[in-house]
Coordinates of C-alpha atoms in Angstrom, one line a residue:
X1 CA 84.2 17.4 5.7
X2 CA 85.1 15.5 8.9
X3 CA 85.8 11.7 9.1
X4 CA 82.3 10.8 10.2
X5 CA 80.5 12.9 7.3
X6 CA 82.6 11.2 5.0
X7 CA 81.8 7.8 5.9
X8 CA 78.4 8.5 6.0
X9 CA 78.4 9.9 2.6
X10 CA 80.2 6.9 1.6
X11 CA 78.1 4.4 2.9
X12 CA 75.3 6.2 0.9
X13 CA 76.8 6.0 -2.1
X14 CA 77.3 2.5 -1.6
X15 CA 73.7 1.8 -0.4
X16 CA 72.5 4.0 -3.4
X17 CA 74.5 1.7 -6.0
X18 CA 73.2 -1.4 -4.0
X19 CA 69.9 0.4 -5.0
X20 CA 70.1 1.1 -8.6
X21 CA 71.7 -2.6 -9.3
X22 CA 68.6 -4.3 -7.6
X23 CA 65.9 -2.3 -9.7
X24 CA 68.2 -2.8 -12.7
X25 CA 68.3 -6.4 -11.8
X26 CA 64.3 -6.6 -11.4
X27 CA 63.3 -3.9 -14.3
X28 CA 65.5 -4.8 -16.7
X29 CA 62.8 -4.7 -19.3
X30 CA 62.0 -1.3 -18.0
X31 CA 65.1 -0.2 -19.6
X32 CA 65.1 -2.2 -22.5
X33 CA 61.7 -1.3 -23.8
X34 CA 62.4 2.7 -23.0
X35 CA 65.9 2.8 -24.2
X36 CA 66.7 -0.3 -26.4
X37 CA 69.0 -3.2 -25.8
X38 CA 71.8 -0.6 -26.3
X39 CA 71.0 1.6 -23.6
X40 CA 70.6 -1.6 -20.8
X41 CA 73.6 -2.6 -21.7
X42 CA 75.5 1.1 -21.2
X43 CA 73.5 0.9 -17.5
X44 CA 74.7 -2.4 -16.9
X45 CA 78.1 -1.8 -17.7
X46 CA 78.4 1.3 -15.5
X47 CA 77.1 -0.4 -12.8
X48 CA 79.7 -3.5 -12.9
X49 CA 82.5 -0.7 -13.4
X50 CA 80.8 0.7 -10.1
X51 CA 80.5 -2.1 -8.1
X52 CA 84.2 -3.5 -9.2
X53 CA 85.7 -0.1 -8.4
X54 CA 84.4 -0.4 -4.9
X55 CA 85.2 -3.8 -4.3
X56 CA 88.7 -3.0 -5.4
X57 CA 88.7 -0.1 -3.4
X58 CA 87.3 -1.7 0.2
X59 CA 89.6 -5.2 -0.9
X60 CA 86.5 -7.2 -0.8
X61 CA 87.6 -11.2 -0.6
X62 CA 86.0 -13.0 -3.1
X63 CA 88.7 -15.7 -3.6
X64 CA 86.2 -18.1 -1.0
X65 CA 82.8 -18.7 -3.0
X66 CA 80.7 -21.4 -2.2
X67 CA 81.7 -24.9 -4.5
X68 CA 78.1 -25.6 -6.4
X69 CA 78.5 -21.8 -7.4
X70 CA 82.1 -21.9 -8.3
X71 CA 81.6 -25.4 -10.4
X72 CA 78.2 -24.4 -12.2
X73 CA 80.3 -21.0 -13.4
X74 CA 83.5 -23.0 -15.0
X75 CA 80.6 -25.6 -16.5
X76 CA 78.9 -22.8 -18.2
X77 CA 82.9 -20.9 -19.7
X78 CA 83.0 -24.9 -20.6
X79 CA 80.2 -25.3 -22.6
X80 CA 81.5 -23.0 -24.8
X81 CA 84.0 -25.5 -26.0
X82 CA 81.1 -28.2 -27.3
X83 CA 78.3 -25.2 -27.9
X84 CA 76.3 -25.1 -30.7
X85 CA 76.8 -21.6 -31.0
X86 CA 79.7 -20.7 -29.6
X87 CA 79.5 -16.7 -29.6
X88 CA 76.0 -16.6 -28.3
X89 CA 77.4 -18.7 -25.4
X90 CA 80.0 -16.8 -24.8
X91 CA 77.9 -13.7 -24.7
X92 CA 75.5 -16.1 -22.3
X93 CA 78.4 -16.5 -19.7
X94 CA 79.8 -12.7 -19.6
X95 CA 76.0 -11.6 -18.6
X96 CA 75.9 -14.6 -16.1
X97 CA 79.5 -14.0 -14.8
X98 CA 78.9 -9.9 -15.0
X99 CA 75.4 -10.4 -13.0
X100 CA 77.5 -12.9 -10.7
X101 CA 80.3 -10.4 -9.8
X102 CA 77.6 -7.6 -9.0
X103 CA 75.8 -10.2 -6.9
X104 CA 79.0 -11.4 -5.3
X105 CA 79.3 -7.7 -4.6
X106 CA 76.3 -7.2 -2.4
X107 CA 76.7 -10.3 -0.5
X108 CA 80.5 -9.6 0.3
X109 CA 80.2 -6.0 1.0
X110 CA 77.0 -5.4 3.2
X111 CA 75.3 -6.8 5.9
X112 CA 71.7 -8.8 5.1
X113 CA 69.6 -5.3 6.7
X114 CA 71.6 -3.3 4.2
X115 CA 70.6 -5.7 1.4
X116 CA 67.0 -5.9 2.6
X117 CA 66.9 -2.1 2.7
X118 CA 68.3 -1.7 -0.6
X119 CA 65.9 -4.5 -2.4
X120 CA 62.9 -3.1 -0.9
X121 CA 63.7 0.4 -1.9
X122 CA 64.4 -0.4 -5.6
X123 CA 61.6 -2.8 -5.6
X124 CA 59.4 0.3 -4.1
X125 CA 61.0 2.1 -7.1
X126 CA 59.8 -0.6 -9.6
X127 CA 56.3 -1.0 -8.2
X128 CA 55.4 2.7 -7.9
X129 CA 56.7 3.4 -11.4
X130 CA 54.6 0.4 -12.3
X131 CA 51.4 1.9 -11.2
X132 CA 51.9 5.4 -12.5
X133 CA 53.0 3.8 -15.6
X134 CA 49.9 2.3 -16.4
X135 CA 47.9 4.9 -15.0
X136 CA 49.2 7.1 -17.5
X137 CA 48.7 5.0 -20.1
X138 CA 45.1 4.5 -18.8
X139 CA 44.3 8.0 -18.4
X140 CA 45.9 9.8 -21.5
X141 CA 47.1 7.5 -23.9
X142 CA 44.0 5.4 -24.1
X143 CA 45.5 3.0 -25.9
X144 CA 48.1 0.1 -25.8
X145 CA 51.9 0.5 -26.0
X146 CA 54.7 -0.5 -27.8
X147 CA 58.3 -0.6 -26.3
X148 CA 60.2 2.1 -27.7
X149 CA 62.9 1.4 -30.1
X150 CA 61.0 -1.2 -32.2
X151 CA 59.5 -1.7 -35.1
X152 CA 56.9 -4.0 -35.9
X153 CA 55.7 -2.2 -39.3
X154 CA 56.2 -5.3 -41.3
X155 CA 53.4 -7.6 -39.4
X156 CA 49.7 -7.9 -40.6
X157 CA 49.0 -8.3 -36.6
X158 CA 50.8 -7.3 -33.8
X159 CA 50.9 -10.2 -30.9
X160 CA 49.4 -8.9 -27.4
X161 CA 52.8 -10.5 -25.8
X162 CA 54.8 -7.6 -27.7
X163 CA 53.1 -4.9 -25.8
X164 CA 55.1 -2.8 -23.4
X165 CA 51.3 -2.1 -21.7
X166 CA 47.6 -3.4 -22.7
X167 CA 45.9 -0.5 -21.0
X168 CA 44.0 -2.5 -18.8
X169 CA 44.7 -0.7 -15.5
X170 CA 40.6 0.7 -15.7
X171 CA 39.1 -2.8 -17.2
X172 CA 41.0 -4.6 -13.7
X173 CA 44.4 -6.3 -15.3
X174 CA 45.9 -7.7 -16.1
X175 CA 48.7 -5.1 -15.8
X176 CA 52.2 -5.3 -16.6
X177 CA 54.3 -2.1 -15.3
X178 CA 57.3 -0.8 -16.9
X179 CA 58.5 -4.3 -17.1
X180 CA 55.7 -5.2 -19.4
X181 CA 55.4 -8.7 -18.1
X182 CA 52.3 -9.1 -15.9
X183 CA 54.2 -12.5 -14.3
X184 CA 57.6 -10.1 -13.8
X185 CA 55.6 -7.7 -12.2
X186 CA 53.9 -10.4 -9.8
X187 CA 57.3 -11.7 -8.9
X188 CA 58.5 -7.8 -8.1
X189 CA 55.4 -7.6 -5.7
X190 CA 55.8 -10.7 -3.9
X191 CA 60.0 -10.1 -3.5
X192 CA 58.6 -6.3 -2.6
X193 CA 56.5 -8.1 0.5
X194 CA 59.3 -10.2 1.9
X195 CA 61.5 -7.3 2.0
X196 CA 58.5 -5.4 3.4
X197 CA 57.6 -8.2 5.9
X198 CA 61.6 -8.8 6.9
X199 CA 61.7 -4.9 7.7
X200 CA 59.0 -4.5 9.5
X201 CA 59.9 -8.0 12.0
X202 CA 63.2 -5.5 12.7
X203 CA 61.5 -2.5 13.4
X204 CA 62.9 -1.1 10.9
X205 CA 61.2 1.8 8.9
X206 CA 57.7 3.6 9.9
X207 CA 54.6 1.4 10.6
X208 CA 52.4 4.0 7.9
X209 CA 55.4 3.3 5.4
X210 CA 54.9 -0.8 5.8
X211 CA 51.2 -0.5 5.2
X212 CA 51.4 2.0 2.2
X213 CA 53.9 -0.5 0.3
X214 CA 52.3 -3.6 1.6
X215 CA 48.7 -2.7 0.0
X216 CA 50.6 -1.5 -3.3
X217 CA 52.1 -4.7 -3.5
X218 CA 49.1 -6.6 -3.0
X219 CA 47.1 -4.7 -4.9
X220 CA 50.0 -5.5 -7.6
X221 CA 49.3 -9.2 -7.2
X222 CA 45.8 -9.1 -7.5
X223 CA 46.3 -6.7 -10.7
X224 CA 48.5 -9.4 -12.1
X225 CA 46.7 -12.6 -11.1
X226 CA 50.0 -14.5 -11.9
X227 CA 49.1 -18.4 -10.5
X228 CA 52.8 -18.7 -10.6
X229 CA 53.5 -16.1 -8.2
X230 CA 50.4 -16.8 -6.0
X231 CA 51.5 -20.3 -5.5
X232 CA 54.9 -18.7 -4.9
X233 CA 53.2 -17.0 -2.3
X234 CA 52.0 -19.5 -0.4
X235 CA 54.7 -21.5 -0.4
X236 CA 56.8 -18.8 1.3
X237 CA 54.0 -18.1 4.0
X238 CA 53.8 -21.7 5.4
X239 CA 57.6 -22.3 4.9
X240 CA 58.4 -19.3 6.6
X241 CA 55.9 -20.5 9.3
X242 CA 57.0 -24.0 10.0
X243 CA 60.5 -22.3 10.0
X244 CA 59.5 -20.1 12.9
X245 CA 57.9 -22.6 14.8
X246 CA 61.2 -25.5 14.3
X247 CA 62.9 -22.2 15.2
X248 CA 61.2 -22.1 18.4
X249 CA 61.8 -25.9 19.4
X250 CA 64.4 -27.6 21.4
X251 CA 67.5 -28.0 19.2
X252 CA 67.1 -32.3 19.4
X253 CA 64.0 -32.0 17.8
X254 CA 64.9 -30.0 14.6
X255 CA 66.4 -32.8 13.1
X256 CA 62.8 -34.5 12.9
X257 CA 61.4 -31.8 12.4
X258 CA 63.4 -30.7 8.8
X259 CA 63.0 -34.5 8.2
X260 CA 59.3 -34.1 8.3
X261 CA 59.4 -30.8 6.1
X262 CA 61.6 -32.4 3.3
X263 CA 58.7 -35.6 3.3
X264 CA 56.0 -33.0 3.1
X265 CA 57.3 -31.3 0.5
X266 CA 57.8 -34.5 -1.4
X267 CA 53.9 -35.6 -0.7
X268 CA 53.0 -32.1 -1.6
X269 CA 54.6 -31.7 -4.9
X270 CA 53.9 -35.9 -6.1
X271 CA 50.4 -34.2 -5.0
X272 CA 50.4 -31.3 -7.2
X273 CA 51.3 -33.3 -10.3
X274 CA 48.3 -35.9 -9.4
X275 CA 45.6 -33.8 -9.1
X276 CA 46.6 -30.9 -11.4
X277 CA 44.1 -30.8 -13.4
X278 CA 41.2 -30.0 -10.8
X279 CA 43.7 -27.9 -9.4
X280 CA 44.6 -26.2 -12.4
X281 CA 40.7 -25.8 -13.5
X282 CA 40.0 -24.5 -10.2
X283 CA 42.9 -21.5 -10.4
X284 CA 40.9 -21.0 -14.0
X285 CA 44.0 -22.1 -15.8
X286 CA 44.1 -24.2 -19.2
X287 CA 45.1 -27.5 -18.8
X288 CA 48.2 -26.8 -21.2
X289 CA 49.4 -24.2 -18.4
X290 CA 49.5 -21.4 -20.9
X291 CA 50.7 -23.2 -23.8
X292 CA 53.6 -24.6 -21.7
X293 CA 53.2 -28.2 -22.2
X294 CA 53.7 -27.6 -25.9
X295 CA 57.2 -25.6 -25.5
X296 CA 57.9 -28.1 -22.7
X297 CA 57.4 -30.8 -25.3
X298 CA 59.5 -29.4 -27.8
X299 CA 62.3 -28.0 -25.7
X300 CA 62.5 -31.9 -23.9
X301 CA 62.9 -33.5 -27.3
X302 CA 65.8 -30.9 -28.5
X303 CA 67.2 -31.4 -25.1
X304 CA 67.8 -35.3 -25.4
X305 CA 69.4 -35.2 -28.5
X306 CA 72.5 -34.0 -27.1
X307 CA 71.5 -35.1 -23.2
X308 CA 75.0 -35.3 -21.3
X309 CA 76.5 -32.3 -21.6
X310 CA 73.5 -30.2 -23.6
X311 CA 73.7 -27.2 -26.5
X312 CA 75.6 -25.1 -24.9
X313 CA 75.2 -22.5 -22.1
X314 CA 73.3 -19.1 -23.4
X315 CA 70.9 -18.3 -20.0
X316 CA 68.3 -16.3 -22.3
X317 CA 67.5 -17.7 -25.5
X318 CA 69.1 -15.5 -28.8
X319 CA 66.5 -14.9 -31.0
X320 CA 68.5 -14.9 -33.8
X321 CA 70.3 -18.1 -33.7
X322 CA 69.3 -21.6 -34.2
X323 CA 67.8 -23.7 -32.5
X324 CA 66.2 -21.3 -30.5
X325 CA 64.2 -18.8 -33.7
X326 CA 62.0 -21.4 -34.1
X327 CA 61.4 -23.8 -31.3
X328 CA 59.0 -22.1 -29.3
X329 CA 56.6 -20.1 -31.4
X330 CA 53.2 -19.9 -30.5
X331 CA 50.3 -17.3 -32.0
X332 CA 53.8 -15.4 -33.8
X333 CA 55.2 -15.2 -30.5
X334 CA 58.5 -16.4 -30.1
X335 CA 59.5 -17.5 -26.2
X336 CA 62.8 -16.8 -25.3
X337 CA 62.4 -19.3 -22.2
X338 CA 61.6 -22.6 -21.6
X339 CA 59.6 -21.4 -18.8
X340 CA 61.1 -24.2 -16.4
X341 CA 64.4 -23.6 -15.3
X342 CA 65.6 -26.9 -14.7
X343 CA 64.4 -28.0 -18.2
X344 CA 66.3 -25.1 -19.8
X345 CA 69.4 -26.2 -17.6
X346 CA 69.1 -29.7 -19.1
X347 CA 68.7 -27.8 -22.6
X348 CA 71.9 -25.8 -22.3
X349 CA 73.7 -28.1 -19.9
X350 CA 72.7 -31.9 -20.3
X351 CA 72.4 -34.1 -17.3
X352 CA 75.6 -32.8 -16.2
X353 CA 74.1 -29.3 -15.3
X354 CA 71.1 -30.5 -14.0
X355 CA 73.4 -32.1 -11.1
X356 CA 75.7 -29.6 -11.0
X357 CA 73.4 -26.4 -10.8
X358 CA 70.9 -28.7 -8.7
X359 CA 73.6 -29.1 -6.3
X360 CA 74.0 -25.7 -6.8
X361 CA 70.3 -24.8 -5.5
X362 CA 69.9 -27.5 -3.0
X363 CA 72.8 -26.7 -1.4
X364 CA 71.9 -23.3 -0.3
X365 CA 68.6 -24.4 -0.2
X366 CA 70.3 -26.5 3.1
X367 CA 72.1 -23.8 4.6
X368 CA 69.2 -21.2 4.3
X369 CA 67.1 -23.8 6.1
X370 CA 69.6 -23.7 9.0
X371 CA 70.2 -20.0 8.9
X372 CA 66.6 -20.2 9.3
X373 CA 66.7 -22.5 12.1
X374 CA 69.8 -20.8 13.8
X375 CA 71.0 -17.8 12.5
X376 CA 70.4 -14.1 14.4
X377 CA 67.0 -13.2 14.9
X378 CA 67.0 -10.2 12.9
X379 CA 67.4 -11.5 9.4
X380 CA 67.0 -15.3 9.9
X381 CA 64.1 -16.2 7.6
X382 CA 65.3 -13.8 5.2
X383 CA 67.3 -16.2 2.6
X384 CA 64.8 -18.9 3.0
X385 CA 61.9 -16.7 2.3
X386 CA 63.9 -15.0 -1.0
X387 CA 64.8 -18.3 -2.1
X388 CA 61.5 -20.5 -1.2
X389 CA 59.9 -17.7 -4.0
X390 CA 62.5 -18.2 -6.9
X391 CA 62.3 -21.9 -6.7
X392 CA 59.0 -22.6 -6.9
X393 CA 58.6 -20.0 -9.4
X394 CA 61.6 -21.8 -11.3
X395 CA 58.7 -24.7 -12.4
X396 CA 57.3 -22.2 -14.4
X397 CA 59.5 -19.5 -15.6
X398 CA 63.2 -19.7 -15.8
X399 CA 63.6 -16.3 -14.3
X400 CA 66.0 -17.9 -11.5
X401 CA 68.5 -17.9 -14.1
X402 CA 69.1 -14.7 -15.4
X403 CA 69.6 -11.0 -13.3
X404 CA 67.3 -10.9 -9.9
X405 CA 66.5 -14.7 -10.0
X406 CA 70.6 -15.6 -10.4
X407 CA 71.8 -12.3 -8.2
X408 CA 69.3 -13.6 -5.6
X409 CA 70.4 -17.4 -5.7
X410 CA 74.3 -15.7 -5.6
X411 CA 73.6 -13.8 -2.9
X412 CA 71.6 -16.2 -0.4
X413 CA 74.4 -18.9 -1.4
X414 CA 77.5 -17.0 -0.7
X415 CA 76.0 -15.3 2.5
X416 CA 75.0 -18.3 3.6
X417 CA 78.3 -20.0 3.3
X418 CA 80.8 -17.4 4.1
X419 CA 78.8 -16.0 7.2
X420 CA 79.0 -17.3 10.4
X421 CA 75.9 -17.1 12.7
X422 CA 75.4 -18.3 16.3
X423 CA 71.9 -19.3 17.6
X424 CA 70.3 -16.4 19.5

């Protein structure tokens, strides 16, 4: 095998593990439900031993990561110190420190087209398998699903929520995939577009290619009919488009012109809050957002009874351990979320990690705004798109703090901070 055969090889192996760590990262459920927490966990930890063998083997630096990141870590391995439960935290940090080092990973060892290539194939992966899954399911099971590995034998009734698929794929939605989580899903097909969208601006890929994934991924959303993930939506199409346009302007007017963006925002969101309930009614939502309010309630009054330093880190909720087996149970559901990020943060972490992990955000929230603004032409509205989608989503779901949603806000953070860019 000559030298250039070899590298080339290489650099597919790389791209492939890049690959299988992003739909691993975005499907995790797909693995839980077909081969039990048990079998994620072997997949997880072979791709960590992967990823660390290869940074050990190219001598990666990783000694430089960006300060919100590097101070929202040690206040999590803290936590453990005053938690309330003190093993499930420290399970809580090892996934957020092993989803860290992967992430740290990708955004040390590849360039942002690599990354973009590697997300939209997985999420190709993911959405494809999505649609045959339910297909299937549709065509020849004829019936709803349960995740494999489970047994639900002892309940009278068993809750839609624990259904791996619904079998709806025929009736119009709302699907779920092999995620089994119609919002999931949603959030795979709009992550899917920007990937799609950021490929395509390149000239990378085929035009036919672009258009076959860009209708699966729409027709994924409209399946789904998440309100989360359409708003998500929307918010990256016009902050994507007053990028490109402050992008385009004289360099002494993009001062006033983020000043203005950051005031919009403001008057948008004060907005939002105002009128949400003829806003809500006309997205054909319940005025409780899907029970939300009542987990919100519950979850805020837990919260300020320890509110400085919180509970204790644990990312996603354990089942099994107090207070979380009982404080969100709606219908015989429990919710392993309290499907706001930032709430959850002020849960686990108290005021402290609300200002620490917000730093955290806004920080590379900052720099992904002036990537945006200045960074090569290629990739520029990459990280803001990618992250414009996780935080919006974060005031519903508090996906942004576990796998994809924290790999993603690693990766746009360190690349961000440790890459240099001039303006093109």
């Amino acid at each position: 095998m000559t030298a250039r055969a070899g590298l080339a090889t290489r650099r597919s192996y790389r791209l492939a593990l890049a690959t299988a760590g992003f739909f691993t990262l975005a499907a995790g459920d797909f693995w839980r439900h077909l081969l039990s927490w048990y079998g994620w966990g072997a997949i997880v930890v072979l791709l960590l031993t992967l990823a660390i063998v290869e940074m050990a083997r190219t001598r990666l630096a990783v000694r430089r990561l960006p300060l919100g990141l590097a101070v929202a870590l040690a206040l999590m391995a803290a936590s453990v110190a005053w938690s309330a439960y003190r093993l499930e935290s420290t399970l809580g940090f090892l996934a957020t420190l092993a989803t860290t080092v992967f992430a740290v990973f990708l955004a040390k060892g590849f360039t942002w087209s690599e990354l973009v290539d590697a997300l939209v194939r997985a999420l190709r992966f993911a959405l494809g398998l999505s649609l045959l899954f339910e297909f299937f399911v549709a065509a020849f099971v004829r019936r709803p699903v349960l995740p494999f590995f489970v047994d639900y034998s002892d309940l009278e009734a068993i809750p839609r929520a624990f259904y791996w698929s619904r079998d709806l794929l025929f009736e119009g939605g709302r699907i779920q995939g092999i995620v089994g989580n119609a919002n999931i899903l949603a959030m795979i097909a709009l992550l899917a577009l920007i990937g799609e969208a950021a490929r395509r601006a390149a000239g990378r890929g085929t035009i036919a290619g672009f258009a076959f994934w860009t209708v699966v991924a729409v027709g994924v959303l409209a399946l789904t009919r998440s309100t989360t993930v359409l708003v998500a939506a929307g918010a990256v199409a016009v902050v994507a488009l007053v990028a490109w346009l402050a992008r385009r302007a004289p360099a002494e007017r993009q001062p006033a012109i983020t000043a203005g963006v950051v005031v919009a925002a403001a008057g948008l969101a004060a907005a939002a809050v105002a009128f949400r309930a003829p806003l809500l009614q006309l997205a054909g939502k319940s005025s409780d957002l899907t029970n939300r309010l009542d987990i919100w309630h519950d979850v805020l009054a837990l919260a300020l009874e320890r509110p400085v330093a919180g509970w204790g880190w644990i990312s996603y909720w354990a089942p099994w351990v107090e207070p979380f087996d009982d404080l969100a149970v709606i219908r015989g559901v429990t919710y392993l979320q309290a499907h706001n990020a930032w709430l959850d943060v002020f849960l686990q972490l108290g005021v402290v990690g609300l200002v620490i992990v917000g730093f955290f955000a806004l920080s590379t929230l900052a720099r992904s705004w002036a990537y945006a603004l200045d960074g090569p032409r290629v990739d520029a509205l990459v990280p803001l798109a990618l992250l414009t989608a996780l935080l919006v989503q974060s005031l519903a779901e508090s996906r942004l703090l576990i796998e994809i949603g924290w790999a993603l806000l690693v990766i746009v953070s360190v690349m961000t901070a440790t890459h240099r860019w001039a303006r093109a």
